Structures are given as structure tokens and as C-alpha cells.
CSV table of N, CA and C in Angstrom, one decimal:
chain,number,residue,atom,x,y,z
O,27,MET,N,23.5,23.1,16.6
O,27,MET,CA,22.2,22.4,15.0
O,27,MET,C,22.9,21.6,14.4
O,28,GLN,N,23.3,20.9,13.8
O,28,GLN,CA,23.8,20.3,12.9
O,28,GLN,C,23.3,19.9,11.4
O,29,GLN,N,24.2,20.6,10.4
O,29,GLN,CA,23.3,20.8,9.0
O,29,GLN,C,23.2,19.2,8.4
O,30,LEU,N,22.5,19.9,8.1
O,30,LEU,CA,22.1,17.5,7.1
O,30,LEU,C,23.3,18.1,5.8
O,31,ASP,N,24.1,18.4,5.6
O,31,ASP,CA,24.7,18.7,4.1
O,31,ASP,C,26.1,18.0,4.9
O,32,GLN,N,26.4,18.2,5.6
O,32,GLN,CA,28.2,17.9,6.3
O,32,GLN,C,27.7,16.5,5.7
O,33,PRO,N,29.3,15.9,6.0
O,33,PRO,CA,29.5,14.6,5.4
O,33,PRO,C,29.4,13.8,6.6
O,34,LYS,N,28.7,12.2,5.8
O,34,LYS,CA,28.1,11.5,7.3
O,34,LYS,C,29.2,11.3,8.6
O,35,ALA,N,31.2,11.1,8.1
O,35,ALA,CA,31.2,10.7,8.8
O,35,ALA,C,31.8,12.0,10.4
O,36,THR,N,31.5,13.1,10.0
O,36,THR,CA,31.5,14.5,10.5
O,36,THR,C,30.1,13.9,11.5
O,37,ILE,N,29.0,13.7,11.2
O,37,ILE,CA,27.8,13.1,11.8
O,37,ILE,C,27.8,12.0,13.2
O,38,GLN,N,28.1,11.4,12.3
O,38,GLN,CA,28.0,9.9,12.7
O,38,GLN,C,29.5,9.5,13.8
O,39,ARG,N,29.4,9.1,15.0
O,39,ARG,CA,30.4,9.0,15.7
O,39,ARG,C,30.9,7.7,16.2
O,40,THR,N,31.8,6.9,16.0
O,40,THR,CA,32.1,5.2,15.8
O,40,THR,C,31.8,4.5,16.9
O,41,LYS,N,31.1,3.2,16.7
O,41,LYS,CA,30.5,2.8,17.6
O,41,LYS,C,31.6,1.2,17.0
O,42,LEU,N,31.6,0.3,18.3
O,42,LEU,CA,32.7,-1.0,18.1
O,42,LEU,C,31.6,-1.5,19.1
O,43,ARG,N,31.8,-2.8,17.9
O,43,ARG,CA,30.9,-4.2,18.4
O,43,ARG,C,31.9,-4.4,19.7
O,44,THR,N,31.2,-5.5,20.4
O,44,THR,CA,31.7,-6.1,21.6
O,44,THR,C,33.2,-6.4,21.6
O,45,ASP,N,33.6,-7.3,20.8
O,45,ASP,CA,34.2,-8.1,20.6
O,45,ASP,C,36.4,-6.6,19.9
O,46,GLN,N,35.6,-5.5,19.4
O,46,GLN,CA,36.0,-4.9,19.5
O,46,GLN,C,36.5,-3.6,20.5
O,47,ALA,N,35.4,-3.1,20.8
O,47,ALA,CA,35.7,-2.7,22.6
O,47,ALA,C,36.6,-3.4,23.2
O,48,ALA,N,36.7,-4.7,23.8
O,48,ALA,CA,37.7,-5.6,24.3
O,48,ALA,C,39.2,-5.0,24.1
O,49,LYS,N,39.4,-5.2,22.5
O,49,LYS,CA,40.5,-5.1,22.0
O,49,LYS,C,40.9,-3.3,22.3
O,50,TYR,N,39.8,-2.3,22.3
O,50,TYR,CA,40.2,-1.0,22.6
O,50,TYR,C,40.5,-1.3,23.4
O,51,THR,N,39.9,-1.5,24.9
O,51,THR,CA,39.4,-1.0,26.7
O,51,THR,C,40.6,-2.3,27.4
O,52,GLY,N,41.6,-3.4,25.9
O,52,GLY,CA,42.3,-3.8,26.9
O,52,GLY,C,41.5,-4.8,27.5
O,53,THR,N,40.1,-5.5,27.9
O,53,THR,CA,39.2,-6.4,28.5
O,53,THR,C,39.2,-7.6,27.6
O,54,SER,N,38.5,-8.4,27.9
O,54,SER,CA,37.9,-8.9,26.7
O,54,SER,C,37.0,-9.2,26.4
O,55,ALA,N,36.5,-10.1,25.9
O,55,ALA,CA,34.8,-9.6,25.0
O,55,ALA,C,33.9,-10.8,26.6
O,56,SER,N,34.2,-11.1,26.8
O,56,SER,CA,33.8,-12.4,28.2
O,56,SER,C,33.7,-11.1,29.5
O,57,THR,N,34.2,-10.6,29.8
O,57,THR,CA,34.7,-9.5,30.6
O,57,THR,C,33.7,-8.5,30.4
O,58,LEU,N,33.6,-7.9,29.4
O,58,LEU,CA,32.9,-6.5,29.1
O,58,LEU,C,31.4,-7.8,28.7
O,59,ASN,N,31.4,-8.6,28.7
O,59,ASN,CA,29.6,-8.8,28.1
O,59,ASN,C,29.1,-9.6,29.8
O,60,LYS,N,29.8,-9.8,30.6
O,60,LYS,CA,29.1,-9.9,32.1
O,60,LYS,C,29.2,-8.8,33.0
O,61,LEU,N,30.1,-7.6,32.3
O,61,LEU,CA,30.1,-6.6,33.3
O,61,LEU,C,28.5,-5.9,32.8
O,62,ARG,N,27.9,-6.5,31.9
O,62,ARG,CA,26.7,-5.8,30.9
O,62,ARG,C,25.6,-6.5,32.5
O,63,LEU,N,25.4,-7.9,32.6
O,63,LEU,CA,24.9,-8.0,33.3
O,63,LEU,C,25.0,-7.8,35.0
O,64,THR,N,26.0,-7.8,35.7
O,64,THR,CA,26.2,-7.7,36.5
O,64,THR,C,26.3,-5.9,37.0
O,65,GLY,N,27.0,-5.2,35.4
O,65,GLY,CA,26.4,-3.4,36.0
O,65,GLY,C,28.3,-3.1,36.2
O,66,GLY,N,28.5,-2.2,36.3
O,66,GLY,CA,30.2,-1.6,36.4
O,66,GLY,C,31.0,-1.8,35.1
O,67,GLY,N,30.2,-2.0,34.0
O,67,GLY,CA,31.5,-1.9,33.1
O,67,GLY,C,30.8,-0.8,32.0
O,68,PRO,N,31.4,0.0,31.2
O,68,PRO,CA,31.2,1.1,30.0
O,68,PRO,C,29.9,0.9,29.7
O,69,THR,N,29.1,2.4,29.7
O,69,THR,CA,27.7,2.1,29.1
O,69,THR,C,27.8,1.6,27.6
O,70,TYR,N,26.6,0.2,27.4
O,70,TYR,CA,26.4,0.6,25.9
O,70,TYR,C,25.0,0.8,25.3
O,71,ILE,N,25.2,0.3,23.9
O,71,ILE,CA,23.8,0.5,23.3
O,71,ILE,C,23.0,-0.7,22.9
O,72,LYS,N,22.1,-0.9,22.9
O,72,LYS,CA,21.7,-2.4,22.5
O,72,LYS,C,20.7,-1.6,21.1
O,73,LEU,N,21.3,-2.6,20.0
O,73,LEU,CA,20.3,-2.1,18.8
O,73,LEU,C,19.8,-3.6,18.4
O,74,GLY,N,18.3,-3.5,18.6
O,74,GLY,CA,18.0,-4.7,18.1
O,74,GLY,C,19.0,-6.0,18.9
O,75,ARG,N,19.5,-7.5,18.5
O,75,ARG,CA,20.3,-8.0,19.6
O,75,ARG,C,21.9,-7.6,19.3
O,76,THR,N,22.2,-6.5,18.9
O,76,THR,CA,23.4,-6.2,18.6
O,76,THR,C,23.9,-5.0,19.5
O,77,VAL,N,24.9,-5.3,20.5
O,77,VAL,CA,25.4,-4.6,21.5
O,77,VAL,C,26.4,-3.8,20.9
O,78,VAL,N,26.5,-2.2,20.9
O,78,VAL,CA,27.2,-1.3,20.3
O,78,VAL,C,28.0,-0.3,21.8
O,79,TYR,N,29.5,-0.2,21.7
O,79,TYR,CA,29.8,0.7,22.1
O,79,TYR,C,30.3,2.2,21.8
O,80,ASP,N,30.0,3.1,22.3
O,80,ASP,CA,30.4,4.2,21.5
O,80,ASP,C,31.8,4.6,22.1
O,81,ILE,N,33.1,4.9,21.3
O,81,ILE,CA,34.0,5.6,22.0
O,81,ILE,C,33.6,6.2,23.0
O,82,THR,N,33.5,7.5,23.3
O,82,THR,CA,33.4,8.2,24.4
O,82,THR,C,32.8,7.4,25.4
O,83,ASP,N,31.8,6.4,25.7
O,83,ASP,CA,31.9,6.2,26.7
O,83,ASP,C,32.8,5.1,27.3
O,84,LEU,N,33.6,4.4,26.2
O,84,LEU,CA,34.6,3.3,26.6
O,84,LEU,C,35.6,4.7,27.9
O,85,ASP,N,36.2,5.9,26.6
O,85,ASP,CA,36.9,6.3,27.4
O,85,ASP,C,36.9,6.9,28.6
O,86,ALA,N,35.2,7.2,28.8
O,86,ALA,CA,34.8,7.7,30.3
O,86,ALA,C,35.3,6.4,31.1
O,87,TRP,N,34.8,5.6,30.4
O,87,TRP,CA,34.7,4.3,31.9
O,87,TRP,C,36.5,4.0,32.0
O,88,LEU,N,36.9,3.9,31.1
O,88,LEU,CA,38.5,3.9,31.2
O,88,LEU,C,39.1,4.9,32.5
O,89,ASP,N,38.9,6.0,32.1
O,89,ASP,CA,39.1,7.2,33.1
O,89,ASP,C,38.7,7.2,33.9
O,90,ALA,N,37.6,6.8,34.3
O,90,ALA,CA,36.9,6.8,35.7
O,90,ALA,C,37.9,5.3,36.7
O,91,HIS,N,38.5,4.3,36.1
O,91,HIS,CA,39.2,3.6,35.9
O,91,HIS,C,40.7,4.1,36.7
O,92,ARG,N,41.1,5.1,36.3
O,92,ARG,CA,42.4,5.6,37.3
O,92,ARG,C,42.8,5.6,38.2
O,93,ARG,N,43.9,4.7,39.0
O,93,ARG,CA,44.2,4.9,39.7
O,93,ARG,C,45.9,5.4,40.5
O,94,LYS,N,46.4,5.8,41.3
O,94,LYS,CA,47.8,6.1,41.1
O,94,LYS,C,48.5,5.5,41.7
O,95,SER,N,47.2,4.6,43.0
O,95,SER,CA,48.1,3.6,44.2
O,95,SER,C,46.9,2.5,44.1
O,96,THR,N,48.0,0.9,44.4
O,96,THR,CA,47.2,0.4,44.7
O,96,THR,C,46.3,0.1,46.3
O,97,SER,N,46.8,1.2,46.5
O,97,SER,CA,45.9,1.6,48.2
O,97,SER,C,45.2,2.3,48.4
O,98,VAL,N,45.4,2.9,47.1
O,98,VAL,CA,43.5,4.0,47.2
O,98,VAL,C,42.5,2.8,46.8
O,99,ALA,N,41.5,3.2,47.1
O,99,ALA,CA,40.3,2.4,47.6
O,99,ALA,C,39.8,2.9,46.3
O,100,ALA,N,39.2,2.1,45.6
O,100,ALA,CA,38.3,1.9,43.9
O,100,ALA,C,36.6,2.6,45.0
């Protein structure tokens, strides 16, 4: 259990909006928007109308797409 007297920066995890997440992952904001509709994209958080991505979710999504060869099936 986290203590409430810890500095806010240590409790909050960094969240990125779609354009920032696109830069972080090397994709376009349009790609992330489409992946939200079709599935297969990184896990996201919906806060009202705002979509944000947790960096740990982006890293997990990127790690899941690592390949050693183009001949390896996805």
C-alpha cells in the first residue's frame, strides 16, 4: 500500500495523449485512432472525451510486436 505522504510524482504514472503516444511508439496518431476502433492497438484509458495511454501499456504493446525475422508469422 502506498503512503499518502509520498510526492505526487512517485504515485502518478505518466500518461500520454494520442499524439504524444504516436511519437513515443513511432506510429501516427491516425494509426492509433484506427487501432482503437479495430482492436490490436495498445491498451488505452478513456477519461471523458480524452484518450490517454499509460507508458507501461505502450511498452508492453511494443514488446509484443518484436520480431526476429520477416518470415516469422505474427
